[in-house]
XYZ file of C-alpha atoms in Angstrom:
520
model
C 138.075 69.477 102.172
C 136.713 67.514 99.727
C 132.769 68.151 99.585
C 131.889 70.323 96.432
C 128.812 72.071 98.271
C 131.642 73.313 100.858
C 134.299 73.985 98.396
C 131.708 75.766 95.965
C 130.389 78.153 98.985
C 133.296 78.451 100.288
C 134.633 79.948 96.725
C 131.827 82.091 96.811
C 132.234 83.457 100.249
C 135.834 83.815 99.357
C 134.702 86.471 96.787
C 132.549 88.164 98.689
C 134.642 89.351 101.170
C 137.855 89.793 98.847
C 135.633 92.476 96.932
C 134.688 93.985 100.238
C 138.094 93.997 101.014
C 139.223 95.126 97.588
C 136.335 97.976 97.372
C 137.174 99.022 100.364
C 141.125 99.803 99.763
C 140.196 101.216 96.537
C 138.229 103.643 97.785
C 140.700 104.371 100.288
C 143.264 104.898 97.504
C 141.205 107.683 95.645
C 141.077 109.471 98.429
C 144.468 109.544 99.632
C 145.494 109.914 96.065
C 143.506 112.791 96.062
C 145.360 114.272 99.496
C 148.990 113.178 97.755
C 147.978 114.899 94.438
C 147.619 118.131 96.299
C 150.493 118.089 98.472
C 153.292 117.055 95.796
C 154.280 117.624 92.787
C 152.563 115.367 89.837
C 156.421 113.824 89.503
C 156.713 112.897 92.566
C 153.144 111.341 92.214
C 154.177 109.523 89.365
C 157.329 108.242 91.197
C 155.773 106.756 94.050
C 152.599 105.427 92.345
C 153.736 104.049 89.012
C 157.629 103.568 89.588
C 157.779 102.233 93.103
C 154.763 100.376 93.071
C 155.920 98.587 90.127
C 159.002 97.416 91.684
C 156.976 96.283 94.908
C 154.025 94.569 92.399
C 156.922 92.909 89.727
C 158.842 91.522 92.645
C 156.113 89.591 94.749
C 154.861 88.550 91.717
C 157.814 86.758 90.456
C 158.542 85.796 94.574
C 155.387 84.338 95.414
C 153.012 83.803 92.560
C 153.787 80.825 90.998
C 154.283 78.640 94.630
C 150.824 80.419 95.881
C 149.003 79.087 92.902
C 150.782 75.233 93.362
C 150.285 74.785 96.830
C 146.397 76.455 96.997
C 146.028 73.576 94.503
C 146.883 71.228 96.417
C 144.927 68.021 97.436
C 144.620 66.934 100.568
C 147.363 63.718 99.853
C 150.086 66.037 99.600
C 152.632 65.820 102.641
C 152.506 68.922 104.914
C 156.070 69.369 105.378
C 156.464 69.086 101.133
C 153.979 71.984 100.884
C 155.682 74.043 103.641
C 159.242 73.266 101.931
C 157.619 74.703 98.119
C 156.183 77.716 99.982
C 159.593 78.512 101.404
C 161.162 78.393 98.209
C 159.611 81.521 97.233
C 161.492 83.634 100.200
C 165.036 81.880 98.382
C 163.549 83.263 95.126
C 163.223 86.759 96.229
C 166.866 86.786 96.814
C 167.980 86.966 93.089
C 164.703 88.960 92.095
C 164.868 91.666 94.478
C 168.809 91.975 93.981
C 167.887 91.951 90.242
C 165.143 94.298 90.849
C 167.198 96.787 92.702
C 170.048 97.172 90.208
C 167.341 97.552 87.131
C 165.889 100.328 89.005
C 169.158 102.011 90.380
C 171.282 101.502 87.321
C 168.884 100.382 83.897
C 165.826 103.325 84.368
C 166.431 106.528 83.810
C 166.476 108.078 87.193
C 164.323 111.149 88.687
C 166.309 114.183 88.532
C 167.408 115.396 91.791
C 164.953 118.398 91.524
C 162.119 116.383 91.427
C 163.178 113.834 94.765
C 166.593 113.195 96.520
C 164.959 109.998 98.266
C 164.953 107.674 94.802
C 167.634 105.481 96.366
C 166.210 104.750 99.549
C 163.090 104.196 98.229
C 163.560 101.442 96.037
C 165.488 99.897 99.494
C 162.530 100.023 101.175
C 160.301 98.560 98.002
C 162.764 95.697 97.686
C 162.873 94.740 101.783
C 158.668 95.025 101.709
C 159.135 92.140 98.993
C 161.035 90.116 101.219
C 159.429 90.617 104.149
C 155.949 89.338 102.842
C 157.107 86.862 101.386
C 158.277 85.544 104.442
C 154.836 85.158 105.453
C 153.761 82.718 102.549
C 153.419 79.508 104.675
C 150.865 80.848 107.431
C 148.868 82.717 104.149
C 148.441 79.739 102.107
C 147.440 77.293 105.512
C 144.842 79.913 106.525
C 143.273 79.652 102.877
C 143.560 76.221 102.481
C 141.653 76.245 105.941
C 139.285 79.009 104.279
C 139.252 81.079 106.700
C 138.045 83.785 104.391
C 137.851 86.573 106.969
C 141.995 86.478 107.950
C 142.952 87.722 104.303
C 140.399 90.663 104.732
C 141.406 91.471 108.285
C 145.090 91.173 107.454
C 145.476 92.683 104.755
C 142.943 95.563 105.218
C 144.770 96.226 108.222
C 148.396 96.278 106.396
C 146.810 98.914 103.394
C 144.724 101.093 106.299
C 147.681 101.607 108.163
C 150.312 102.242 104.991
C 147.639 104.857 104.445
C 147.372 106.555 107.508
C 151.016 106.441 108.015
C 151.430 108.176 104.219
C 149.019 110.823 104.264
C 150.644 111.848 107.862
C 153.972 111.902 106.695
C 153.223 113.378 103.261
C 151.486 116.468 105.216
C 153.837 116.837 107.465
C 157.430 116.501 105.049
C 155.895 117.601 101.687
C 159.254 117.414 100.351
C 160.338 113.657 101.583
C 157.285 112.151 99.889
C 159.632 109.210 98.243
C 161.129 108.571 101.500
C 157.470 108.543 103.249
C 156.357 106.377 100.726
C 159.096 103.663 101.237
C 158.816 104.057 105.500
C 154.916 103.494 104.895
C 155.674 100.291 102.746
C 158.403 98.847 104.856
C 155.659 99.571 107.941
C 152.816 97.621 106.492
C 154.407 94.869 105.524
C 156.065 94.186 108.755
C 152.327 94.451 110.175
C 151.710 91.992 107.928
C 154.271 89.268 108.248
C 153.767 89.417 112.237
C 150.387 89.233 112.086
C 149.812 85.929 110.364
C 152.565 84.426 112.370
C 151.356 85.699 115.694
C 146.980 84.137 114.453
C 149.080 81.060 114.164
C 151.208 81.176 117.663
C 147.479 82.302 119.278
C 145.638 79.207 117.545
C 148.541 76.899 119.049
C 147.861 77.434 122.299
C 144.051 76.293 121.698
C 144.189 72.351 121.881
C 139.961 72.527 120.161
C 141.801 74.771 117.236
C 145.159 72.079 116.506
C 143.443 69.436 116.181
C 141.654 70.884 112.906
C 145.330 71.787 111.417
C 147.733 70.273 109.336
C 150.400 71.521 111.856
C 150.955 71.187 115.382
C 153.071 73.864 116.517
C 155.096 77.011 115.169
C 158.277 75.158 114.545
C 156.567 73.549 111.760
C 155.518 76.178 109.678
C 159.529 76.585 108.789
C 161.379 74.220 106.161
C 162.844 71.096 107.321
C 166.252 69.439 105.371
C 167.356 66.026 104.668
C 170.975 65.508 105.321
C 172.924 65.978 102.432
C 169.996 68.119 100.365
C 170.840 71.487 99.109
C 167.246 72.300 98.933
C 164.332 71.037 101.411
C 162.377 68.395 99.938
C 158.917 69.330 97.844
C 156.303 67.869 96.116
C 157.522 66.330 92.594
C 154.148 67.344 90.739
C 153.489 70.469 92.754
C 157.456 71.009 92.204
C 156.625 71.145 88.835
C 153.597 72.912 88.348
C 155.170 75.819 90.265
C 158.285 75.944 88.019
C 155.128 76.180 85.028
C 154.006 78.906 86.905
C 157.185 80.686 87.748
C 157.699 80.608 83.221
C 154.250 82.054 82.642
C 154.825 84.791 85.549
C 157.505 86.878 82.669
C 154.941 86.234 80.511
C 151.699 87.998 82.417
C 153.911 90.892 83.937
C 155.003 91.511 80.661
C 151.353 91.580 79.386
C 149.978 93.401 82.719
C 152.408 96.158 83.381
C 153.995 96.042 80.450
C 152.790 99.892 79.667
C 154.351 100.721 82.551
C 158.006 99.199 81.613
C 157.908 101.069 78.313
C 157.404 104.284 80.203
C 160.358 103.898 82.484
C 162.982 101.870 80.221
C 162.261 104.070 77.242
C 161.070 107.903 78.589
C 158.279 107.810 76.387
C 156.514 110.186 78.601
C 157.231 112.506 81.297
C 156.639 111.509 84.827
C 153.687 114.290 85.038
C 152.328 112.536 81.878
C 153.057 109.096 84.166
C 151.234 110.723 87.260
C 147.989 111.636 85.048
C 147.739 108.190 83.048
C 147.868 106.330 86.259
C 144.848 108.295 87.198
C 143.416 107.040 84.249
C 144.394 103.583 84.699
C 142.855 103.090 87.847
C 139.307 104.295 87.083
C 139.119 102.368 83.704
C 140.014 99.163 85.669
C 138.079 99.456 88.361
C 135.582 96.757 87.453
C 138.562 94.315 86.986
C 140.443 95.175 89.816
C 137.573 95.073 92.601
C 135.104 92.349 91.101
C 137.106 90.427 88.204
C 140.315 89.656 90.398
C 138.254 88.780 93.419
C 136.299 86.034 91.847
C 139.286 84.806 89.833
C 141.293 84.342 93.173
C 138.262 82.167 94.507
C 136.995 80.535 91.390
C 140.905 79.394 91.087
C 140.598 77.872 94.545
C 137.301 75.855 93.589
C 138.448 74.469 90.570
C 141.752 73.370 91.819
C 139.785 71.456 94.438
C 137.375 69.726 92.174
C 139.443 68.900 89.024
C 142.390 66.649 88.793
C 144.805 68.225 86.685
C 145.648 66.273 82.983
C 143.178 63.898 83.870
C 140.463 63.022 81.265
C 137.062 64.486 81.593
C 135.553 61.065 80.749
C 138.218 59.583 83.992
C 137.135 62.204 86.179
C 133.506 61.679 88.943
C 130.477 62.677 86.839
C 128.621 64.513 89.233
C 131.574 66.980 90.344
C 132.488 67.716 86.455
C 129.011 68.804 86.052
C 128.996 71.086 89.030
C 132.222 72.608 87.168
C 131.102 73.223 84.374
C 127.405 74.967 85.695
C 129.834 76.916 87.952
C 132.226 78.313 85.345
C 129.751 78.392 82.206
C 127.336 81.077 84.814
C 130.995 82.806 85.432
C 131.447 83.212 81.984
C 128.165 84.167 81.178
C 127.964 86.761 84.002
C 131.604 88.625 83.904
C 131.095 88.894 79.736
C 127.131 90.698 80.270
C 129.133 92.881 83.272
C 131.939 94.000 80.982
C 129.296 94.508 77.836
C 127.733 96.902 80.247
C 130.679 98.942 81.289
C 131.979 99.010 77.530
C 128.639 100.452 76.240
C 127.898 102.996 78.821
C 131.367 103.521 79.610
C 131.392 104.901 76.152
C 129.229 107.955 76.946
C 130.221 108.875 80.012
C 134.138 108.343 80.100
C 134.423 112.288 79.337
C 131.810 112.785 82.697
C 133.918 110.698 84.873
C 137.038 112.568 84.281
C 135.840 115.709 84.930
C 134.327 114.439 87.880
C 136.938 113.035 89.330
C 140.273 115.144 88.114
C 138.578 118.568 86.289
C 138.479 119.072 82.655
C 142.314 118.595 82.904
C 142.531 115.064 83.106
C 139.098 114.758 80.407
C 140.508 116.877 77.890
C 143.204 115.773 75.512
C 144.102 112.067 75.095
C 142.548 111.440 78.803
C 138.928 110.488 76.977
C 140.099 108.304 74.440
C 142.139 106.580 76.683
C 139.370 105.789 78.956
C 137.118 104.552 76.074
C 139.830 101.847 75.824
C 140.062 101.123 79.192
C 136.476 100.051 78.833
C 137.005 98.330 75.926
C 139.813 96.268 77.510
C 137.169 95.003 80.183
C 136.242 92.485 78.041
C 139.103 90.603 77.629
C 140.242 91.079 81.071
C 136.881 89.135 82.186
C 136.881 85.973 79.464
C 141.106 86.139 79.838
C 140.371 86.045 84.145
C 137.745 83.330 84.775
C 139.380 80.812 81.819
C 143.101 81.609 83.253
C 141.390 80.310 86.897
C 140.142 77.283 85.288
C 143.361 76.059 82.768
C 145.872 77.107 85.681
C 143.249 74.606 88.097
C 143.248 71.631 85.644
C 145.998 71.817 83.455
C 149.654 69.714 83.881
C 152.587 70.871 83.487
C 152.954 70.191 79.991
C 149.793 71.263 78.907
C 149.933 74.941 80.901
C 151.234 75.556 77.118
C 147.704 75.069 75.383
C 145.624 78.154 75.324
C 143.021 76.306 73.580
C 142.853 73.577 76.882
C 139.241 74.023 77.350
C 137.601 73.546 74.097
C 139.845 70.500 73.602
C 138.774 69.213 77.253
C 135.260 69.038 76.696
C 135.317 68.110 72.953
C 133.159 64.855 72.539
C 131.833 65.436 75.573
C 128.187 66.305 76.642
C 129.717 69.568 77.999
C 130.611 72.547 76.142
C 130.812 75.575 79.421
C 132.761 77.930 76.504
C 129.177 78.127 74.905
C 128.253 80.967 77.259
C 130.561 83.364 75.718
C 128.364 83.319 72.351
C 126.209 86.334 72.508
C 122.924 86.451 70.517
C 122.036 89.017 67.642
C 118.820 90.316 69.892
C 121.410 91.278 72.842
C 124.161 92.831 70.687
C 121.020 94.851 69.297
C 120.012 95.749 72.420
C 123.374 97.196 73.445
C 124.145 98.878 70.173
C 121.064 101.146 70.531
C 121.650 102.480 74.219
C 125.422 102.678 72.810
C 123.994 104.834 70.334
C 121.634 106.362 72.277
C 124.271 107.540 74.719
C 126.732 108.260 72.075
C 124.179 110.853 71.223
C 123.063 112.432 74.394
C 126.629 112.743 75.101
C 127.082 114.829 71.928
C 123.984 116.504 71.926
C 123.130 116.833 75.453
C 126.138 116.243 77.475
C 127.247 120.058 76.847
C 123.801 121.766 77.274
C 122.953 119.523 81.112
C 125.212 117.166 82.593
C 122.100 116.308 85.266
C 119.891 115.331 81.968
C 122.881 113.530 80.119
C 122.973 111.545 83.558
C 119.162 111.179 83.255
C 119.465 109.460 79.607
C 121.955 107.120 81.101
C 119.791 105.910 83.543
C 116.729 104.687 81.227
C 119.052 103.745 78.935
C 120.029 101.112 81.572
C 117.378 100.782 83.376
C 115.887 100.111 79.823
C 118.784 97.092 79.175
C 118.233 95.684 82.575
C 114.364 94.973 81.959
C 115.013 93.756 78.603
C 117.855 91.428 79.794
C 115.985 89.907 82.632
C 115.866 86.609 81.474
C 119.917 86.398 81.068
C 120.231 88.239 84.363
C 117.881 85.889 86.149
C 120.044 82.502 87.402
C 122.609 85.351 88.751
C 120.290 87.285 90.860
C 118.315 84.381 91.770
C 121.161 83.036 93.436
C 122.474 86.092 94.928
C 118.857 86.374 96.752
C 118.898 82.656 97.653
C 122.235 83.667 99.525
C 120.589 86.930 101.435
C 117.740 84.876 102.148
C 119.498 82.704 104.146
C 121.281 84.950 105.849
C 118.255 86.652 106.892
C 116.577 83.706 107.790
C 120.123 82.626 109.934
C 119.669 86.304 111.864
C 115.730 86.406 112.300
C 116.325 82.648 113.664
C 118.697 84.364 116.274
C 116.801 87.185 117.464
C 114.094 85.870 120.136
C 112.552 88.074 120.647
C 111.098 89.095 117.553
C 107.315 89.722 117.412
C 105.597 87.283 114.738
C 103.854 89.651 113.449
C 106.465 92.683 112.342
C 107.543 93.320 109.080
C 110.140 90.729 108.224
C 113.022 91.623 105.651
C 113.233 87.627 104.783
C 109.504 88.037 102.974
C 110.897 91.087 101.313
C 113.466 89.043 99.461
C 110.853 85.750 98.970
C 107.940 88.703 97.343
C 111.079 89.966 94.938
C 112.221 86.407 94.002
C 108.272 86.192 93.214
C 108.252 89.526 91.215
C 111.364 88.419 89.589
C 109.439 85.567 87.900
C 106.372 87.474 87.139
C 108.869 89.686 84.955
């Protein structure tokens, strides 16, 4: 698919329903955190939730990463069967990393103490076969997005989480004691839902001669590796070959950066595993913005760049018209994710101690829990400039130059384009922000202790006062999200019949805001 009106909606719709998908499972994971919490102990929390889970999360990451990022980026010139051959690789990666995995765990970290679980050992099992296992499904994954069909990840994968859920909380209540060994079972469960369910949309489209034609492959045999005689390793795409073993470097690199908290606790005992328990609490709420929106539209803004920019080719080589719809695209991502993270940093502030509370008790707010979240929120910023550029330099960058973190700038310099000139932020707008910071900062001190209803209430105006006053920089993003309910609405009053002319139609609610929107 080569059309960038397709590619770029197809990005967006990408989004949309991997931050349904993502909200979603993250509000399923407070709540059955919330049923664990009170049916273990806070080290067996910890155990499950930050030790486990960071086996599982290290080992697909260093399995599948780097080949899911080469072959999504792949043009439509590249050989099926070389694509296929890259994505198996992963599964012969997973060997050595899940054996290397295991033995870290077992033998390197400190392990529980027998009080707390006597299940350590099978868990990590279980962890290290759910690693293999969806790996295994690679091939049928990266077809179905290359094929964007956008609603297979949501189903899929909201399916595999649901289920590990249900399955948890069930087991949890009814063998309290086992919850290590529940947690692994769970795992191992879900992911097996997972592999056969990709495989099995594929077998299903197969026997539909309308739905083949449209695919790359033919028939199930196909989606497995194929050999020359005499080659230790199937055959692969030299440049994607490459890029992947680019990616495959810089995946040390970002787990060391992302959970690299998370190693320190483990290898070196810094803390104890209640401590662990209560910090991933924490952890979760503070990155909530970057784990439901940020992540979503770096997974599909990575998918529309890769499609629209040649990688090391010159901006001056590449066609006009498609490097300008790039660089609109990213320079309103930009724009957008650094207003969204200036928000949660500067009420975030204020209300950090609130959320706590609200969420934990005065437990979890009191002591370092606070602070901690303050810098959570601070943090947002640099996870939303460090998301949306990664997307783009992983997209256009070679091999050689997936080594220059100043790729952009040097890009566009010369050029008529300069999309990194979004990130500057005026004096009026930083003034703007630092008075409902301080504003807050004060009805949090002043306020905050006397009513937590009217400490809410200053909140409100405060950003109900930032959102008037920032209308103007808001404007291009809502504009478009109302362009894209209007035609939705139009699409579904369209369908219906039977609809009398002269009822109350939701598509002239949208066209009278768009119209009060530009009488603000």
């Amino acid at each position: 698919m080569s059309d960038p009106e397709a590619l770029k909606k197809g990005a967006l719709v990408s989004a949309a329903y991997d931050t349904f998908l993502q909200v979603g499972l993250r509000i399923l994971s407070f709540i059955l955190n919330a049923f664990i919490v009170r049916h273990v102990s806070r080290e067996v929390f910890a155990v499950m939730t930050v030790r486990l889970h960071l086996l599982y999360a290290t080992g697909l990451l260093l399995s599948r990463e780097a080949f899911r990022r080469a072959a999504l980026s792949s043009k439509a010139s590249v050989e099926i069967h070389k694509l296929i051959n890259l994505v198996w690789i992963g599964l012969l990666v997973s060997g050595p990393v899940c054996v290397l995995g295991w033995y870290i765990w077992q033998y390197v970290m400190k392990r529980p103490p027998d009080a707390v679980t006597t299940d350590y050992d099978a868990g990590v099992i279980f962890m290290v076969m759910s690693i293999v296992v969806e790996v295994a499904a690679e091939v049928p994954f990266v077809l179905a997005e290359l094929q964007l069909w956008n609603k297979t990840k949501v189903v899929i994968e909201g399916l595999m989480q649901v289920l590990r859920s249900i399955l948890l909380a069930t087991f949890v209540y009814i063998w309290p004691m086992h919850g290590v060994l529940m947690y692994g079972i769970s795992h191992i469960v879900g992911s097996l839902i997972y592999c056969v369910s990709y495989y099995g949309l594929f077998i299903q489209i197969f026997h539909k001669k309308e739905e083949v034609v449209k695919l790359p492959v033919k028939g199930i045999r196909q989606l497995f590796p194929r050999w020359k005689p005499g080659r230790l390793l199937p055959e692969v795409d030299s440049e994607l070959g490459t890029i992947s073993w680019s990616f495959f470097k810089q995946g040390w690199l970002k787990e060391a950066l992302t959970e690299g908290e998370f190693y320190l606790m483990n290898f070196f005992s810094l803390i104890s595993l209640a401590q662990q328990g209560e910090y991933q609490v924490v952890n979760n709420l503070g990155s909530l913005a970057a784990r439901l929106v940020f992540r979503s539209i770096e997974t599909a803004a990575y998918k529309y760049f890769a499609q629209m920019v040649y990688r090391g080719k010159p901006i001056n080589e590449e066609d006009q018209e498609r490097i300008a719809e790039v660089v609109r695209f990213l320079t309103s991502l930009i724009r957008t994710l650094l207003l969204i993270s200036i928000f949660i940093l500067t009420f975030g502030w204020s209300y950090s101690s609130l959320l706590l509370e609200l969420y934990g008790g005065r437990q979890l707010s009191e002591g370092g829990g606070t602070l901690l979240m303050r810098a959570q929120c601070f943090y947002v910023i640099f996870l939303a400039m460090n998301g949306i550029t990664e997307a783009y330099t992983f997209a256009a960058m070679d091999d050689i130059q997936l080594s220059s973190c100043w790729f952009i700038h040097k890009q566009y310099q010369g050029s008529e384009y300069q999309p990194l000139s979004s990130v500057y932020i005026t004096p009026r707008i930083i003034m703007l922000f630092s008075f409902a910071l301080v504003f807050t900062t004060i009805s949090e001190a002043f306020v905050y202790p006397q009513s937590v209803v009217l400490h809410i209430g200053v909140g409100a105006v405060s950003l109900a006062a930032v959102v008037y006053f920032l209308r103007w920089e808001l404007r291009p993003f809502v504009e478009k999200i109302l362009h894209f309910v209007s035609k939705f609405l139009s699409r579904v009053s369209k369908q219906n019949e039977h609809m009398d002319k002269d009822q109350f139609s939701s598509v002239s609610v949208v066209n009278k805001i768009h119209w009060l929107l530009y009488r603000l």
